[in-house]
Coordinates of C-alpha atoms in Angstrom, one line a residue:
M1 CA -145.8 -227.3 -55.6
G2 CA -147.5 -225.3 -57.6
D3 CA -147.3 -225.9 -61.2
Q4 CA -149.8 -223.7 -62.7
L5 CA -148.9 -219.8 -63.9
K6 CA -150.5 -217.4 -62.2
L7 CA -149.6 -213.5 -63.0
P8 CA -151.3 -210.7 -61.1
I9 CA -155.2 -210.9 -62.0
P10 CA -156.9 -207.0 -62.0
G11 CA -159.6 -206.0 -59.6
K12 CA -158.3 -209.9 -57.1
R13 CA -156.5 -210.0 -54.9
N14 CA -152.4 -210.6 -55.9
I15 CA -150.5 -211.8 -53.4
L16 CA -146.4 -212.6 -53.5
I17 CA -145.5 -214.6 -50.7
T18 CA -141.3 -215.8 -49.9
S19 CA -139.6 -217.3 -47.2
A20 CA -136.5 -216.1 -47.0
L21 CA -133.9 -217.6 -48.5
P22 CA -132.5 -220.7 -46.8
Y23 CA -128.5 -220.9 -47.0
V24 CA -126.9 -223.4 -48.4
N25 CA -123.9 -225.1 -47.0
N26 CA -126.2 -227.0 -44.1
V27 CA -129.5 -228.6 -43.8
P28 CA -131.8 -227.3 -42.6
H29 CA -133.0 -227.4 -38.7
L30 CA -136.4 -227.7 -37.6
G31 CA -135.9 -223.6 -36.0
N32 CA -135.4 -222.9 -39.7
I33 CA -138.1 -224.7 -40.8
I34 CA -141.2 -222.8 -38.9
G35 CA -139.4 -219.7 -38.8
C36 CA -139.5 -219.0 -42.3
V37 CA -140.8 -221.8 -45.5
L38 CA -143.3 -223.8 -43.2
S39 CA -145.0 -220.4 -41.8
A40 CA -145.1 -219.0 -45.5
D41 CA -146.7 -221.6 -46.6
V42 CA -149.6 -222.2 -43.9
F43 CA -149.8 -218.4 -45.6
A44 CA -149.7 -219.5 -49.0
R45 CA -152.2 -222.3 -48.4
Y46 CA -154.6 -220.2 -46.5
C47 CA -154.4 -217.6 -49.2
R48 CA -155.5 -220.0 -51.9
L49 CA -158.0 -221.4 -49.8
R50 CA -159.5 -218.2 -49.8
G51 CA -159.5 -218.1 -53.8
Y52 CA -156.6 -215.1 -53.8
N53 CA -154.3 -215.4 -56.7
A54 CA -151.2 -216.0 -54.9
I55 CA -147.5 -217.4 -55.3
Y56 CA -144.8 -218.4 -53.4
I57 CA -141.4 -217.5 -53.8
C58 CA -138.5 -219.1 -52.1
G59 CA -134.9 -220.7 -52.8
T60 CA -131.6 -221.4 -52.1
D61 CA -129.2 -218.7 -51.2
E62 CA -126.2 -219.5 -52.4
Y63 CA -123.4 -216.8 -53.0
G64 CA -120.9 -216.0 -50.2
T65 CA -117.8 -217.1 -48.1
A66 CA -120.1 -219.8 -45.8
T67 CA -120.5 -221.2 -49.8
E68 CA -116.6 -221.2 -50.8
K69 CA -115.5 -222.1 -47.1
K70 CA -118.0 -225.3 -47.5
A71 CA -116.3 -226.0 -51.1
M72 CA -113.0 -226.0 -49.6
E73 CA -114.3 -228.2 -46.4
E74 CA -115.3 -230.9 -48.9
S75 CA -112.8 -229.9 -51.3
C76 CA -114.9 -229.4 -54.2
T77 CA -116.4 -226.3 -56.3
P78 CA -119.0 -223.8 -54.7
K79 CA -121.5 -224.6 -57.3
Q80 CA -120.8 -228.5 -56.9
I81 CA -121.7 -228.0 -53.1
C82 CA -124.4 -225.4 -53.9
D83 CA -126.0 -228.0 -56.4
K84 CA -125.5 -230.9 -53.8
Y85 CA -127.5 -228.7 -50.6
H86 CA -129.6 -227.1 -53.1
A87 CA -131.0 -231.0 -54.1
I88 CA -131.1 -231.8 -49.2
H89 CA -133.2 -228.6 -48.5
K90 CA -135.2 -229.8 -52.1
E91 CA -136.0 -232.8 -50.4
V92 CA -136.8 -232.1 -46.9
Y93 CA -139.1 -228.9 -48.3
E94 CA -140.5 -231.4 -50.8
W95 CA -141.4 -234.4 -47.6
F96 CA -142.6 -231.2 -45.4
D97 CA -145.3 -230.6 -48.1
I98 CA -144.5 -227.6 -48.9
S99 CA -146.3 -225.5 -51.5
F100 CA -144.4 -223.7 -53.5
D101 CA -144.6 -222.0 -56.5
K102 CA -140.7 -221.8 -57.7
F103 CA -138.5 -223.3 -55.1
G104 CA -135.1 -221.6 -58.0
R105 CA -131.4 -220.6 -56.7
T106 CA -129.5 -217.8 -56.9
S107 CA -126.7 -218.7 -58.2
T108 CA -128.5 -218.1 -61.9
P109 CA -128.2 -215.6 -65.6
Q110 CA -131.2 -213.8 -63.7
Q111 CA -129.6 -213.6 -60.4
T112 CA -126.7 -211.7 -62.5
E113 CA -128.8 -209.4 -64.9
I114 CA -130.7 -207.9 -62.4
C115 CA -128.6 -207.4 -59.5
Q116 CA -126.5 -205.8 -61.7
D117 CA -129.4 -203.5 -63.0
I118 CA -130.6 -202.6 -59.4
F119 CA -126.6 -201.3 -59.2
K120 CA -126.1 -200.0 -62.2
K121 CA -129.5 -197.4 -61.7
L122 CA -128.1 -197.0 -57.4
L123 CA -124.4 -195.9 -58.9
Q124 CA -126.1 -193.3 -61.2
N125 CA -128.9 -192.1 -59.4
N126 CA -126.1 -191.0 -56.6
W127 CA -126.9 -193.2 -54.3
L128 CA -123.5 -194.9 -53.9
S129 CA -119.7 -193.7 -52.3
E130 CA -116.4 -195.7 -52.9
N131 CA -114.4 -195.9 -49.7
T132 CA -111.0 -197.2 -48.8
M133 CA -111.1 -200.4 -46.0
E134 CA -108.3 -201.8 -44.3
Q135 CA -109.0 -206.0 -44.5
L136 CA -106.5 -208.7 -43.8
Y137 CA -104.8 -210.4 -47.0
C138 CA -102.8 -213.6 -47.4
E139 CA -99.6 -212.9 -49.2
T140 CA -99.0 -217.1 -49.7
C141 CA -103.0 -217.3 -51.2
E142 CA -102.9 -214.0 -52.7
K143 CA -106.5 -212.9 -51.5
F144 CA -108.0 -211.1 -49.2
L145 CA -109.7 -212.7 -46.7
A146 CA -113.2 -212.7 -46.1
D147 CA -114.2 -212.7 -42.0
R148 CA -115.4 -216.8 -42.7
H149 CA -111.4 -217.1 -44.2
V150 CA -109.9 -215.8 -41.1
E151 CA -109.8 -217.1 -37.2
G152 CA -107.4 -215.9 -34.3
S153 CA -108.3 -214.7 -30.9
C154 CA -110.8 -213.0 -29.3
P155 CA -110.1 -209.8 -28.1
T156 CA -112.1 -209.6 -26.1
D157 CA -110.5 -208.8 -22.5
G158 CA -111.4 -212.9 -20.6
C159 CA -112.2 -214.8 -23.4
N160 CA -109.7 -217.4 -24.0
N161 CA -111.5 -218.5 -27.5
K162 CA -108.2 -218.9 -30.0
S163 CA -110.7 -219.9 -32.3
T164 CA -112.8 -217.3 -33.5
G165 CA -113.9 -216.4 -36.2
G166 CA -113.7 -213.2 -38.4
D167 CA -117.3 -211.7 -37.8
Q168 CA -118.2 -213.1 -34.0
C169 CA -116.6 -214.9 -31.2
D170 CA -118.6 -217.7 -30.7
S171 CA -118.1 -218.1 -26.6
C172 CA -118.9 -214.1 -25.9
G173 CA -120.9 -213.4 -28.3
K174 CA -118.8 -210.3 -29.4
L175 CA -119.0 -208.9 -33.4
L176 CA -116.1 -208.4 -34.3
N177 CA -114.1 -207.4 -37.6
P178 CA -112.0 -209.6 -38.6
T179 CA -108.5 -207.0 -37.8
E180 CA -109.6 -206.8 -34.6
L181 CA -108.4 -210.7 -33.9
K182 CA -105.0 -211.1 -32.2
D183 CA -103.0 -213.9 -33.9
P184 CA -105.3 -213.9 -37.0
R185 CA -103.6 -216.5 -39.7
C186 CA -105.8 -217.9 -42.4
Q187 CA -107.6 -221.0 -42.7
V188 CA -106.3 -222.4 -46.5
C189 CA -103.2 -222.2 -45.1
K190 CA -103.0 -221.3 -41.8
N191 CA -100.0 -218.9 -42.1
S192 CA -100.5 -215.2 -40.8
P193 CA -102.4 -212.6 -43.2
I194 CA -101.2 -208.7 -43.0
I195 CA -103.1 -205.8 -43.7
R196 CA -103.6 -204.5 -46.9
E197 CA -105.9 -201.1 -48.1
T198 CA -108.7 -202.0 -49.9
D199 CA -111.4 -200.2 -52.5
H200 CA -114.8 -200.7 -51.7
L201 CA -118.6 -199.2 -52.4
F202 CA -120.9 -198.9 -50.0
L203 CA -125.3 -198.1 -50.2
E204 CA -125.2 -194.6 -48.5
L205 CA -127.7 -195.6 -46.0
P206 CA -128.2 -191.7 -44.5
L207 CA -128.9 -190.2 -47.9
L208 CA -131.4 -192.6 -48.2
K209 CA -133.2 -192.1 -44.5
D210 CA -136.4 -189.9 -45.1
K211 CA -137.3 -191.7 -48.4
L212 CA -136.9 -195.7 -46.2
E213 CA -138.6 -192.9 -43.2
E214 CA -142.1 -192.8 -44.5
Y215 CA -142.3 -196.0 -46.3
I216 CA -141.4 -197.7 -42.9
S217 CA -143.8 -195.0 -40.2
E218 CA -146.5 -196.1 -43.2
T219 CA -145.7 -199.4 -44.0
S220 CA -145.2 -201.4 -40.6
V221 CA -149.0 -199.9 -39.3
T222 CA -150.8 -200.9 -43.2
G223 CA -148.4 -203.9 -42.5
G224 CA -148.3 -205.2 -39.5
W225 CA -145.8 -205.8 -38.8
T226 CA -144.7 -208.2 -36.3
D227 CA -143.5 -206.3 -32.8
N228 CA -140.5 -207.9 -33.3
A229 CA -139.6 -206.8 -36.5
V230 CA -141.0 -203.2 -36.0
H231 CA -139.2 -203.2 -32.8
T232 CA -135.9 -204.5 -34.4
T233 CA -136.0 -202.0 -37.2
N234 CA -136.7 -198.7 -34.9
A235 CA -133.3 -199.3 -33.2
W236 CA -131.1 -198.9 -36.4
L237 CA -133.1 -195.9 -37.6
K238 CA -132.4 -194.7 -34.0
E239 CA -128.6 -196.2 -34.0
G240 CA -128.2 -194.1 -36.8
L241 CA -127.9 -195.2 -40.0
R242 CA -124.1 -195.6 -41.9
A243 CA -122.9 -196.7 -45.0
R244 CA -122.6 -200.0 -45.8
C245 CA -120.8 -202.2 -48.1
I246 CA -121.7 -203.8 -51.0
T247 CA -119.2 -205.0 -52.3
R248 CA -116.2 -208.6 -50.8
D249 CA -113.1 -209.2 -52.4
L250 CA -114.5 -213.5 -53.6
K251 CA -114.8 -215.4 -56.7
W252 CA -117.6 -217.0 -55.8
G253 CA -120.8 -214.5 -56.1
V254 CA -122.2 -211.4 -58.4
P255 CA -119.4 -209.4 -60.6
V256 CA -119.6 -206.2 -60.0
P257 CA -119.9 -204.4 -63.4
H258 CA -117.7 -201.5 -63.2
E259 CA -113.9 -201.5 -63.9
K260 CA -112.1 -200.9 -61.3
Y261 CA -114.6 -203.2 -59.1
K262 CA -114.4 -206.2 -61.4
D263 CA -112.5 -208.3 -59.5
K264 CA -115.2 -207.8 -56.7
V265 CA -118.3 -209.1 -56.1
F266 CA -121.1 -208.0 -54.8
Y267 CA -121.6 -208.1 -50.7
V268 CA -124.3 -211.0 -50.3
W269 CA -126.9 -208.7 -48.0
F270 CA -127.1 -206.7 -51.0
D271 CA -127.2 -209.6 -53.5
A272 CA -129.6 -212.5 -51.0
P273 CA -132.9 -210.5 -50.7
I274 CA -132.9 -209.7 -54.8
G275 CA -132.3 -213.4 -55.0
Y276 CA -136.6 -213.3 -54.8
I277 CA -137.0 -211.3 -57.5
S278 CA -134.7 -213.2 -59.9
I279 CA -136.9 -216.6 -58.6
T280 CA -139.3 -215.2 -59.9
A281 CA -137.6 -213.8 -63.2
S282 CA -136.9 -217.7 -63.6
Y283 CA -140.5 -218.5 -63.0
T284 CA -142.4 -216.0 -64.8
C285 CA -140.3 -213.9 -67.8
D286 CA -143.4 -211.3 -66.6
W287 CA -141.7 -211.4 -63.2
E288 CA -142.1 -207.3 -63.4
K289 CA -146.0 -208.4 -63.6
W290 CA -145.6 -209.0 -59.7
W291 CA -142.3 -207.0 -58.2
K292 CA -143.8 -203.4 -60.3
N293 CA -146.5 -203.7 -60.1
P294 CA -147.1 -201.8 -56.5
E295 CA -150.6 -200.8 -57.0
N296 CA -152.3 -204.8 -56.7
V297 CA -149.3 -206.8 -55.3
E298 CA -149.0 -206.9 -51.9
L299 CA -145.1 -208.4 -50.8
F300 CA -145.2 -210.7 -48.1
Q301 CA -143.1 -211.8 -46.1
F302 CA -141.3 -214.1 -43.6
M303 CA -138.6 -215.0 -41.4
G304 CA -137.1 -215.2 -38.1
K305 CA -136.3 -211.9 -36.3
D306 CA -132.2 -211.9 -37.0
N307 CA -133.2 -211.6 -41.0
V308 CA -135.1 -208.3 -39.9
P309 CA -132.8 -205.3 -40.4
F310 CA -131.9 -207.2 -44.1
H311 CA -135.8 -206.6 -45.3
T312 CA -136.8 -204.2 -43.2
V313 CA -133.7 -201.6 -43.9
M314 CA -131.4 -202.6 -46.3
F315 CA -132.9 -204.3 -49.6
P316 CA -136.5 -201.7 -49.2
S317 CA -133.3 -199.0 -49.5
A318 CA -131.6 -200.5 -52.2
L319 CA -135.3 -200.7 -54.2
L320 CA -136.4 -197.6 -53.3
G321 CA -132.8 -196.2 -54.4
A322 CA -132.7 -198.0 -57.3
G323 CA -136.3 -196.1 -58.7
D324 CA -138.9 -197.8 -60.6
N325 CA -141.5 -198.3 -58.8
W326 CA -140.7 -201.3 -57.2
T327 CA -143.8 -203.8 -55.1
L328 CA -142.1 -203.0 -51.1
M329 CA -143.0 -205.6 -48.0
K330 CA -146.7 -205.1 -47.0
T331 CA -146.3 -206.8 -44.3
I332 CA -143.3 -208.8 -42.4
S333 CA -143.5 -212.2 -40.2
A334 CA -140.8 -212.6 -38.2
T335 CA -140.0 -215.2 -35.4
E336 CA -138.4 -215.5 -32.3
Y337 CA -136.2 -218.9 -32.0
L338 CA -137.3 -222.3 -31.5
N339 CA -134.8 -223.8 -28.8
Y340 CA -133.9 -228.1 -28.2
E341 CA -134.7 -229.6 -25.5
T342 CA -132.1 -227.8 -23.0
G343 CA -130.0 -225.8 -24.8
K344 CA -130.4 -224.6 -29.0
F345 CA -130.4 -225.7 -32.7
S346 CA -127.8 -225.3 -34.3
K347 CA -126.5 -226.4 -38.0
S348 CA -122.5 -225.5 -37.0
R349 CA -122.8 -227.6 -34.5
G350 CA -125.3 -229.2 -35.7
V351 CA -127.5 -229.9 -33.0
G352 CA -131.3 -231.0 -32.7
V353 CA -133.3 -232.3 -35.0
F354 CA -132.3 -231.5 -38.9
G355 CA -134.2 -232.0 -42.3
N356 CA -133.2 -235.0 -43.4
D357 CA -134.3 -236.0 -39.1
V358 CA -137.4 -236.2 -39.5
K359 CA -138.2 -239.0 -42.2
D360 CA -136.4 -241.4 -40.2
T361 CA -138.7 -241.1 -37.0
G362 CA -141.5 -242.6 -38.8
I363 CA -143.5 -240.0 -37.2
P364 CA -146.3 -239.2 -40.5
V365 CA -145.2 -235.6 -41.7
E366 CA -148.9 -233.8 -40.2
V367 CA -147.6 -234.7 -36.8
W368 CA -144.4 -232.5 -37.3
R369 CA -146.4 -229.7 -39.7
Y370 CA -148.7 -229.6 -36.1
Y371 CA -146.3 -229.5 -33.3
L372 CA -144.0 -226.6 -35.2
L373 CA -146.8 -224.8 -35.9
N374 CA -148.3 -225.2 -32.6
H375 CA -144.9 -223.9 -31.2
R376 CA -144.6 -221.5 -33.6
P377 CA -142.3 -219.1 -32.0
E378 CA -144.5 -215.4 -32.5
V379 CA -143.3 -213.9 -29.6
S380 CA -140.8 -215.1 -27.4
D381 CA -138.8 -217.8 -27.7
T382 CA -140.5 -221.4 -27.6
T383 CA -138.4 -225.3 -26.8
F384 CA -138.9 -228.7 -28.6
T385 CA -139.1 -230.8 -27.0
W386 CA -140.1 -234.5 -27.2
A387 CA -142.3 -235.6 -24.2
D388 CA -143.9 -232.4 -25.2
L389 CA -144.5 -234.1 -29.1
Q390 CA -145.8 -236.7 -27.6
E391 CA -148.2 -234.9 -25.4
K392 CA -149.2 -232.8 -28.4
L393 CA -150.4 -235.8 -30.2
N394 CA -152.3 -238.2 -27.9
K395 CA -154.0 -235.4 -26.3
E396 CA -154.9 -233.0 -28.8
L397 CA -154.5 -234.7 -32.4
L398 CA -155.3 -238.5 -31.5
G399 CA -158.0 -237.6 -28.5
N400 CA -159.5 -234.4 -29.4
L401 CA -159.8 -234.0 -34.0
G402 CA -158.8 -238.3 -34.7
N403 CA -162.1 -239.4 -32.3
F404 CA -163.9 -236.5 -33.3
I405 CA -163.5 -237.3 -37.1
N406 CA -163.6 -241.5 -36.7
R407 CA -166.5 -241.6 -34.1
V408 CA -167.9 -239.6 -36.8
L409 CA -167.5 -241.4 -39.8
S410 CA -167.4 -245.1 -38.4
F411 CA -170.8 -244.5 -37.3
I412 CA -172.5 -243.3 -40.4
A413 CA -170.3 -246.2 -42.4
K414 CA -172.2 -248.8 -40.1
P415 CA -174.9 -250.7 -41.7
S416 CA -178.6 -249.3 -41.0
G417 CA -179.9 -250.8 -38.2
Q418 CA -177.1 -249.1 -36.5
G419 CA -175.8 -245.9 -38.7
Y420 CA -176.5 -245.0 -42.0
G421 CA -174.8 -247.8 -44.6
S422 CA -171.7 -245.2 -45.7
I423 CA -174.8 -242.2 -46.5
V424 CA -174.7 -239.1 -44.9
P425 CA -178.6 -238.7 -43.8
D426 CA -180.9 -235.7 -44.6
A427 CA -181.8 -233.6 -41.6
P428 CA -184.9 -231.9 -42.0
G429 CA -185.4 -229.3 -39.2
A430 CA -181.9 -228.5 -38.5
E431 CA -182.5 -225.2 -37.8
S432 CA -184.7 -225.5 -35.1
H433 CA -183.1 -227.5 -32.9
E434 CA -181.7 -225.8 -30.0
L435 CA -178.8 -228.0 -29.5
T436 CA -177.7 -228.2 -33.2
Q437 CA -178.4 -224.0 -33.8
K438 CA -176.1 -223.2 -30.1
R439 CA -173.0 -225.5 -31.6
A440 CA -173.7 -223.8 -34.9
E441 CA -173.5 -220.3 -33.4
N442 CA -170.4 -221.1 -31.9
V443 CA -168.3 -223.1 -34.9
G444 CA -169.5 -219.5 -37.2
K445 CA -168.0 -217.6 -34.1
Y446 CA -164.5 -219.7 -34.4
V447 CA -164.9 -219.6 -38.3
D448 CA -164.6 -215.2 -37.9
Q449 CA -161.8 -215.8 -35.9
Y450 CA -160.4 -217.8 -37.4
I451 CA -160.7 -216.1 -40.9
E452 CA -159.3 -212.2 -38.9
A453 CA -156.8 -214.7 -37.5
L454 CA -154.6 -216.0 -40.3
E455 CA -155.3 -212.0 -42.0
K456 CA -153.4 -210.8 -39.6
V457 CA -150.6 -213.6 -40.7
K458 CA -151.3 -215.2 -36.3
L459 CA -150.9 -218.6 -37.8
K460 CA -150.4 -220.0 -34.3
Q461 CA -154.1 -218.5 -33.1
G462 CA -155.7 -219.9 -36.2
L463 CA -154.7 -223.0 -35.3
E464 CA -156.0 -222.6 -32.0
I465 CA -158.9 -221.8 -33.4
A466 CA -159.6 -224.6 -35.5
M467 CA -159.0 -227.0 -32.9
S468 CA -161.6 -225.7 -31.2
I469 CA -163.9 -226.4 -33.5
S470 CA -162.5 -230.1 -33.1
H471 CA -163.1 -229.9 -29.7
E472 CA -167.2 -228.1 -30.6
G473 CA -167.6 -231.5 -32.4
N474 CA -167.6 -234.0 -29.2
A475 CA -168.9 -231.4 -27.1
Y476 CA -172.3 -231.5 -29.7
L477 CA -171.9 -235.8 -29.6
Q478 CA -171.3 -235.8 -26.3
E479 CA -174.3 -233.3 -25.4
S480 CA -176.1 -234.9 -27.9
K481 CA -176.0 -238.7 -27.0
F482 CA -176.5 -239.5 -30.5
W483 CA -176.2 -243.3 -29.8
K484 CA -179.7 -242.7 -27.7
L485 CA -181.0 -240.7 -30.6
Y486 CA -180.3 -243.1 -33.0
K487 CA -182.4 -245.9 -31.8
E488 CA -185.1 -243.1 -30.0
D489 CA -185.3 -240.4 -32.1
K490 CA -183.3 -240.9 -35.1
P491 CA -185.0 -237.7 -37.2
T492 CA -182.8 -235.8 -34.6
C493 CA -180.0 -238.0 -34.8
S494 CA -179.8 -237.7 -38.7
I495 CA -179.3 -233.7 -37.7
V496 CA -176.7 -234.7 -35.6
I497 CA -175.2 -236.5 -37.6
R498 CA -175.2 -234.8 -40.8
T499 CA -174.8 -231.6 -38.9
A500 CA -171.1 -233.4 -37.4
A501 CA -169.9 -234.6 -41.0
G502 CA -170.5 -230.9 -42.3
I503 CA -168.4 -229.8 -38.9
V504 CA -165.9 -232.8 -40.5
H505 CA -165.5 -231.5 -43.4
L506 CA -165.0 -227.5 -42.8
L507 CA -162.4 -228.7 -40.5
A508 CA -160.6 -230.9 -43.1
C509 CA -160.8 -227.3 -45.0
L510 CA -160.0 -224.8 -41.8
L511 CA -156.3 -227.1 -41.2
E512 CA -155.6 -227.7 -44.5
P513 CA -152.7 -225.3 -44.7
F514 CA -151.6 -226.3 -41.8
M515 CA -152.0 -230.5 -42.2
P516 CA -152.3 -230.6 -45.9
S517 CA -151.8 -234.5 -46.1
F518 CA -154.1 -234.4 -42.7
S519 CA -157.4 -233.0 -44.7
I520 CA -156.3 -234.8 -48.1
E521 CA -157.0 -238.3 -46.3
V522 CA -159.7 -237.0 -44.6
F523 CA -161.6 -236.1 -47.7
K524 CA -160.6 -239.8 -48.7
Q525 CA -162.3 -240.6 -46.1
L526 CA -165.0 -238.5 -47.4
N527 CA -164.9 -239.9 -50.4
L528 CA -164.4 -236.0 -51.9
P529 CA -161.9 -235.0 -53.7
E530 CA -159.2 -232.5 -53.0
S531 CA -160.6 -229.9 -55.1
R532 CA -162.9 -229.6 -53.0
F533 CA -161.0 -227.6 -50.1
S534 CA -162.2 -224.2 -50.2
L535 CA -163.1 -221.3 -47.6
S536 CA -164.2 -219.2 -50.7
D537 CA -167.2 -215.7 -50.2
E538 CA -168.0 -216.3 -53.6
N539 CA -168.8 -219.8 -53.6
G540 CA -169.9 -218.9 -50.2
D541 CA -167.3 -221.5 -47.4
I542 CA -167.9 -218.7 -44.6
D543 CA -171.7 -218.5 -44.9
R544 CA -172.2 -222.2 -44.9
A545 CA -169.3 -222.5 -41.8
R546 CA -172.6 -221.2 -40.4
R547 CA -175.2 -224.1 -41.2
P548 CA -172.5 -227.4 -40.7
W549 CA -175.5 -229.4 -41.8
E550 CA -175.5 -228.1 -45.1
I551 CA -172.5 -228.4 -46.2
L552 CA -172.4 -232.0 -47.3
P553 CA -175.2 -233.1 -49.4
S554 CA -177.9 -235.9 -48.3
G555 CA -177.4 -238.8 -49.8
H556 CA -173.7 -238.3 -50.3
K557 CA -171.7 -241.6 -50.1
I558 CA -168.6 -241.5 -47.7
G559 CA -165.7 -243.5 -48.1
I560 CA -163.9 -246.0 -45.6
P561 CA -163.5 -244.3 -42.2
G562 CA -159.9 -245.2 -40.2
R563 CA -157.3 -244.2 -38.0
L564 CA -156.4 -240.5 -38.7
F565 CA -153.4 -240.5 -36.0
K566 CA -151.2 -243.1 -34.0
E567 CA -150.3 -243.0 -30.4
L568 CA -147.0 -242.2 -29.9
K569 CA -145.8 -244.6 -26.3
D570 CA -143.5 -243.7 -23.6
D571 CA -140.3 -246.1 -24.9
E572 CA -140.4 -244.8 -28.5
V573 CA -140.2 -240.6 -27.0
E574 CA -137.2 -242.5 -24.9
A575 CA -136.1 -244.0 -27.6
Y576 CA -136.4 -240.8 -29.7
R577 CA -134.8 -238.1 -27.3
S578 CA -131.7 -241.0 -27.5
D579 CA -130.8 -241.0 -30.7
Y580 CA -130.8 -236.9 -31.0
S581 CA -129.2 -235.9 -28.3
G582 CA -125.4 -234.6 -28.6
S583 CA -124.0 -233.5 -32.2
Q584 CA -124.9 -234.9 -35.8
A585 CA -121.0 -235.8 -35.1
E586 CA -121.2 -237.2 -32.1
R587 CA -124.7 -239.6 -33.9
K588 CA -123.0 -240.5 -36.8
L589 CA -120.1 -241.8 -34.2
R590 CA -123.0 -243.7 -32.1
E591 CA -123.3 -245.4 -35.1
A592 CA -120.8 -246.3 -36.5
K593 CA -120.1 -247.9 -33.6
G594 CA -123.5 -249.5 -33.7
T595 CA -125.0 -247.4 -30.5
L596 CA -127.5 -245.8 -32.7
G597 CA -131.1 -246.7 -32.5

């Protein structure tokens, strides 16, 4: 994680990166990880390689009904739940090599201060209204029931679900208000609630429509929003904006600083996105230089598609209404869903591979990162399967990438008379060697395409292009027949080997955003410090990629080559598929009976 405090620098490209704040009521699964934190991490690492002044902000979303409900289930306080799951999330992301500059949380004094300040300005600027709502009230518990604190029978004809939550039926998928449930009951005491009126505050989105539409129409184009973000946002606008309630009858949340509503807290959709700002404020007291500086800061936000309207409609509306020249989102990158084998990942049902499972598999983190990013659901849903993971590892990482790097470095490491005694040879005349020039030209084009893809946040495409350079390297070695050249034309062999070694270095840099642990190991085998990772125009890295024989100096002594990837065998795949079938609860039951593994 980042340990050097950064602020915007005049004259440099200043990039503020966020990923959707994961909720603290469960462990993240692979779909959550690729949809948010891992995708944003790739872009953050890419920005640093390019020499941009970038910070990556994230943290756990800790307020709201889901936390209160989880606390009741585990017989502890909401604070204890937040502490427990914040630590679990932090540990998972550290294992995945996520390079946050700050991984914070929303249950902080900074969150309360900034959230309340935005509210006061919205109130002062007349963007808020009051309205009366009918809600379910439990006379036994003496409180209004949030949607997750009530259950009953689904009111939809033909649906027989008798344990539907107050927000959505898991059987038929219908979105609900708690008052629509048949035979509702409080989840705490199981008694039947009554309907009671209560006053709430609303953000008047219809009044902010002109400001919001101007922002969306301009930024969605200049920022290159993903198609799903554009379609979802336009659907909301077409349907017509409605006033949205921003308060809740809860205890666990940011208190509303208003005498009439002092016993209420802010609704999570209003409160949570402000967490990006408050977590930045816990990173630096000069947070306003990032968040109130739209002329000099570009904001990139990463999330799953279900979070889009909160970031393209609600959050910008609140900031536009508050004034203060906020830094609004420039680019949104929203993914579709990653499915699991024959069904869907589900946190609530415990289906799929979860962040705390991956360590137990023994499969290295670089393999998980590669597979997830190769399967990033950028334009449509994708599916995780163990067989596909095996194929990607064995054919692409081991057979293509690992094979190329090992052939080059192992040959250099061979003693003189068989190789180069671990010394990178000189390569005079490389510019006029036809095969080398042809392959170098191809590599240069791929690097240009890689930069173009990553600048547009086309992460999957960028990864595919980088792997194409590895294919190019393998083809170069085969076509050159370097093992014959060593005996018959050593000067030409030296050109090929020094050029190939440069491509190894280049691949380590290009793949560092995707597989940082892999790149660190390659640099170790090259006997180079991690500080050499760079794709900066200022340093001439991109221009030098067109002449890969110039990347590593002649006379440089490499380290000890070694295996970069290990084959995944059929019996191992079958064992994983069996071990991670069913729900987490079913797995624990199998484990208790001694049948797991």
